[in-house]
Tab-separated table of C-alpha atoms in Angstrom:
chain	number	residue	atom	x	y	z
S	31	MET	CA	-0.052	0.001	0.034
S	32	THR	CA	1.307	3.416	-1.005
S	33	VAL	CA	0.206	6.640	0.725
S	34	ALA	CA	0.504	9.524	-1.678
S	35	THR	CA	0.455	12.253	0.977
S	36	THR	CA	0.057	12.749	4.757
S	37	ILE	CA	-3.521	12.477	5.760
S	38	PRO	CA	-4.748	15.462	7.760
S	39	GLN	CA	-5.957	14.431	11.239
S	40	ASP	CA	-8.976	16.590	10.725
S	41	LEU	CA	-11.281	15.491	7.903
S	42	HIS	CA	-14.379	17.245	9.263
S	43	ALA	CA	-14.475	19.467	6.075
S	44	ILE	CA	-15.433	16.384	4.143
S	45	GLY	CA	-19.244	16.198	4.628
S	46	HIS	CA	-20.400	13.094	2.856
S	47	LEU	CA	-19.109	9.588	1.889
S	48	GLU	CA	-18.645	10.399	-1.858
S	49	ALA	CA	-16.211	13.054	-1.183
S	50	LEU	CA	-14.417	10.998	1.369
S	51	GLN	CA	-14.056	8.252	-1.137
S	52	ALA	CA	-12.730	10.772	-3.700
S	53	PHE	CA	-10.205	11.822	-1.031
S	54	CYS	CA	-9.120	8.200	-0.629
S	55	GLN	CA	-8.657	7.792	-4.432
S	56	ARG	CA	-6.091	10.586	-4.167
S	57	VAL	CA	-4.307	9.425	-1.016
S	58	PHE	CA	-4.326	5.571	-1.071
S	59	LEU	CA	-2.598	4.027	-4.072
S	60	PRO	CA	-3.396	0.401	-4.786
S	61	GLU	CA	-0.964	-1.848	-6.462
S	62	PRO	CA	-1.028	-1.743	-10.389
S	63	GLY	CA	-4.118	-3.371	-11.774
S	64	GLU	CA	-5.891	-3.359	-8.525
S	65	ARG	CA	-8.553	-0.872	-7.211
S	66	LEU	CA	-9.314	0.922	-3.944
S	67	VAL	CA	-12.082	-0.592	-1.814
S	68	PHE	CA	-13.813	2.162	-0.065
S	69	GLY	CA	-16.972	0.421	1.067
S	70	GLU	CA	-20.598	-0.022	-0.062
S	71	GLY	CA	-24.139	0.291	1.397
S	72	PRO	CA	-26.560	2.985	2.438
S	73	GLU	CA	-25.023	6.233	3.570
S	74	HIS	CA	-26.765	6.220	6.831
S	75	ALA	CA	-26.973	2.474	7.512
S	76	ARG	CA	-27.861	1.456	11.042
S	77	LEU	CA	-25.419	-1.454	10.814
S	78	LEU	CA	-21.743	-1.021	9.891
S	79	LEU	CA	-19.610	-4.209	9.213
S	80	ILE	CA	-15.877	-3.537	9.275
S	81	GLY	CA	-13.256	-5.977	8.236
S	82	GLU	CA	-9.513	-5.898	8.095
S	83	ALA	CA	-8.371	-5.170	4.443
S	84	PRO	CA	-9.384	-6.095	0.899
S	85	GLY	CA	-8.386	-9.522	-0.462
S	86	GLU	CA	-7.568	-10.303	-4.068
S	87	LYS	CA	-11.154	-10.550	-5.351
S	88	GLU	CA	-12.034	-7.279	-3.588
S	89	ALA	CA	-9.019	-5.460	-5.108
S	90	GLU	CA	-10.074	-6.765	-8.530
S	91	THR	CA	-13.719	-5.576	-8.183
S	92	GLY	CA	-13.470	-2.565	-5.837
S	93	ARG	CA	-16.104	-4.112	-3.528
S	94	PRO	CA	-15.672	-5.332	-0.030
S	95	PHE	CA	-16.247	-9.035	1.033
S	96	VAL	CA	-16.888	-10.515	-2.393
S	97	GLY	CA	-14.526	-13.514	-2.087
S	98	ASN	CA	-14.916	-16.681	-0.182
S	99	SER	CA	-15.044	-14.738	3.193
S	100	GLY	CA	-17.672	-12.542	1.729
S	101	ARG	CA	-19.933	-15.407	0.451
S	102	LEU	CA	-19.702	-16.952	4.051
S	103	LEU	CA	-20.486	-13.546	5.683
S	104	ASP	CA	-23.538	-13.074	3.300
S	105	LYS	CA	-24.873	-16.566	4.167
S	106	TYR	CA	-24.527	-15.893	7.883
S	107	LEU	CA	-26.117	-12.525	7.669
S	108	GLN	CA	-29.062	-13.996	5.822
S	109	GLU	CA	-29.422	-16.732	8.474
S	110	ALA	CA	-29.504	-13.969	11.224
S	111	ASP	CA	-32.273	-12.163	9.155
S	112	LEU	CA	-29.765	-9.356	8.386
S	113	LEU	CA	-29.750	-7.900	4.823
S	114	ARG	CA	-26.363	-7.045	3.416
S	115	GLU	CA	-27.856	-4.353	1.352
S	116	GLU	CA	-29.160	-2.561	4.361
S	117	ALA	CA	-25.680	-2.519	5.937
S	118	TYR	CA	-22.603	-0.597	5.212
S	119	VAL	CA	-19.650	-2.823	4.550
S	120	THR	CA	-15.912	-1.662	4.673
S	121	ASN	CA	-12.538	-2.400	5.916
S	122	VAL	CA	-9.929	-0.557	8.054
S	123	ILE	CA	-7.492	-0.619	5.176
S	124	LYS	CA	-8.813	0.496	1.811
S	125	VAL	CA	-6.278	-1.099	-0.486
S	126	ARG	CA	-4.944	-4.652	-0.580
S	127	PRO	CA	-1.700	-5.184	1.405
S	128	PRO	CA	0.916	-6.846	-0.997
S	129	GLY	CA	0.440	-10.622	-0.997
S	130	ASN	CA	-2.601	-10.432	1.146
S	131	ARG	CA	-0.345	-10.082	4.260
S	132	THR	CA	-1.748	-8.776	7.546
S	133	PRO	CA	-1.770	-4.967	7.608
S	134	ARG	CA	1.142	-3.308	9.496
S	135	ILE	CA	0.546	-1.120	12.468
S	136	SER	CA	1.768	1.925	10.345
S	137	GLU	CA	-0.825	1.140	7.683
S	138	VAL	CA	-3.583	0.929	10.195
S	139	LYS	CA	-2.567	4.229	11.602
S	140	GLU	CA	-2.539	5.883	8.249
S	141	ALA	CA	-6.010	4.501	7.455
S	142	MET	CA	-7.502	5.448	10.892
S	143	PRO	CA	-8.608	9.024	10.298
S	144	VAL	CA	-10.515	8.004	7.180
S	145	LEU	CA	-12.248	5.105	9.004
S	146	LEU	CA	-13.198	7.335	11.961
S	147	ARG	CA	-14.644	9.936	9.524
S	148	GLN	CA	-16.568	7.101	7.664
S	149	ILE	CA	-18.121	6.046	11.037
S	150	GLU	CA	-19.045	9.664	11.777
S	151	LEU	CA	-20.766	10.149	8.467
S	152	ILE	CA	-22.635	6.854	8.636
S	153	ARG	CA	-23.676	7.253	12.241
S	154	PRO	CA	-24.564	3.664	12.737
S	155	ALA	CA	-26.406	2.254	15.731
S	156	VAL	CA	-24.363	-0.993	15.783
S	157	ILE	CA	-20.796	-1.774	14.454
S	158	VAL	CA	-19.618	-5.397	13.970
S	159	CYS	CA	-15.896	-5.590	14.143
S	160	LEU	CA	-14.901	-8.624	12.086
S	161	GLY	CA	-11.496	-9.682	13.460
S	162	SER	CA	-8.869	-8.219	15.734
S	163	ILE	CA	-7.537	-5.578	13.326
S	164	ALA	CA	-11.087	-4.012	13.130
S	165	LEU	CA	-11.597	-4.403	16.834
S	166	GLN	CA	-8.341	-2.713	17.763
S	167	ALA	CA	-8.979	0.128	15.238
S	168	VAL	CA	-12.428	0.874	16.452
S	169	LEU	CA	-12.368	0.124	20.098
S	170	ASP	CA	-8.921	-0.307	21.734
S	171	ARG	CA	-5.391	-0.937	20.329
S	172	LYS	CA	-4.839	-3.528	23.170
S	173	ALA	CA	-8.290	-5.272	22.801
S	174	LYS	CA	-8.021	-8.987	22.222
S	175	ILE	CA	-10.743	-10.678	20.067
S	176	THR	CA	-10.244	-13.946	21.921
S	177	GLU	CA	-11.199	-12.268	25.272
S	178	ILE	CA	-14.157	-10.055	24.285
S	179	ARG	CA	-15.560	-11.870	21.186
S	180	GLY	CA	-19.360	-11.941	21.547
S	181	VAL	CA	-19.538	-9.373	24.379
S	182	TRP	CA	-21.259	-6.107	23.608
S	183	GLN	CA	-19.001	-3.100	23.854
S	184	GLU	CA	-19.997	0.579	23.657
S	185	LYS	CA	-18.053	3.598	22.343
S	186	ASP	CA	-19.442	7.136	21.591
S	187	GLY	CA	-22.985	5.820	22.031
S	188	ILE	CA	-22.575	3.162	19.411
S	189	ARG	CA	-22.904	-0.607	20.285
S	190	ILE	CA	-20.110	-2.604	19.111
S	191	MET	CA	-19.994	-6.400	18.574
S	192	PRO	CA	-16.519	-7.958	18.300
S	193	THR	CA	-16.522	-11.244	16.390
S	194	TYR	CA	-14.319	-13.376	14.274
S	195	HIS	CA	-13.416	-12.524	10.669
S	196	PRO	CA	-15.183	-14.944	8.334
S	197	SER	CA	-11.786	-16.112	7.038
S	198	ALA	CA	-11.058	-17.406	10.534
S	199	VAL	CA	-13.701	-20.025	10.060
S	200	PHE	CA	-11.810	-21.527	7.210
S	201	ARG	CA	-8.807	-22.042	9.497
S	202	ASP	CA	-10.724	-23.074	12.587
S	203	GLU	CA	-14.075	-24.799	12.303
S	204	ASN	CA	-14.928	-24.204	15.843
S	205	LYS	CA	-15.301	-20.481	15.156
S	206	ARG	CA	-18.191	-21.086	12.733
S	207	GLU	CA	-20.999	-21.308	15.310
S	208	LEU	CA	-19.488	-18.389	17.360
S	209	LEU	CA	-19.558	-16.115	14.304
S	210	LYS	CA	-23.154	-17.137	13.598
S	211	GLN	CA	-24.143	-16.743	17.287
S	212	ASP	CA	-22.693	-13.126	17.290
S	213	LEU	CA	-24.486	-12.105	14.134
S	214	PHE	CA	-27.698	-13.317	15.625
S	215	SER	CA	-27.043	-11.250	18.688
S	216	VAL	CA	-26.687	-8.169	16.259
S	217	GLY	CA	-29.959	-9.035	14.625
S	218	ASP	CA	-31.662	-9.218	18.135
S	219	ALA	CA	-30.140	-5.915	19.159
S	220	LEU	CA	-31.282	-4.132	16.021
S	221	LYS	CA	-34.846	-5.374	16.587
S	222	GLU	CA	-34.739	-4.201	20.202
S	223	LYS	CA	-33.698	-0.745	18.905
S	224	GLY	CA	-36.761	-0.737	16.587
S	225	ILE	CA	-34.459	-0.524	13.588
S	226	ARG	CA	-35.625	-3.776	11.965
S	227	PRO	CA	-39.316	-4.798	12.020
S	228	GLU	CA	-40.236	-8.156	13.447
S	229	LYS	CA	-41.154	-10.568	10.834
């Protein structure tokens, strides 16, 4: 990932997601042949899903969670009676790290001002942090997914559900039911808040 210029810490002059995306296009430079993956969904979605970084399929299409992890996430969202098209889906990092490696701390720091402004503009009621990178970016740098997964957190009036990244299920089958359970909790929380009608 290449950063073309220093990101100003105060992005409050940017008043909507489209302008923030245009800013990202100028600042975060993907590898040749790849695309920036800003995020997608309703501008004021009540549910915000945050992953780690785009993978190969995401960098090809410019859309988040469209590879194997995305298909698994879509399936579990549907089972939890959550519609992906009603959620905003993004990643902490907006371009694919070379070789799909884990993002470096420096890359997360560079991406943080944009992610925080994205959250401010969307103003979700609930955030789902998919994996430790998202959890540490949103909640606390020292937070451990293994310790607080499935336990509701709160920050700035937003409820936060830390859970496993869908890719973790491919490496550890035991995490499958836990991820599903957490998404069901999110569905229940949104019903309680009157954000989703009972069926």
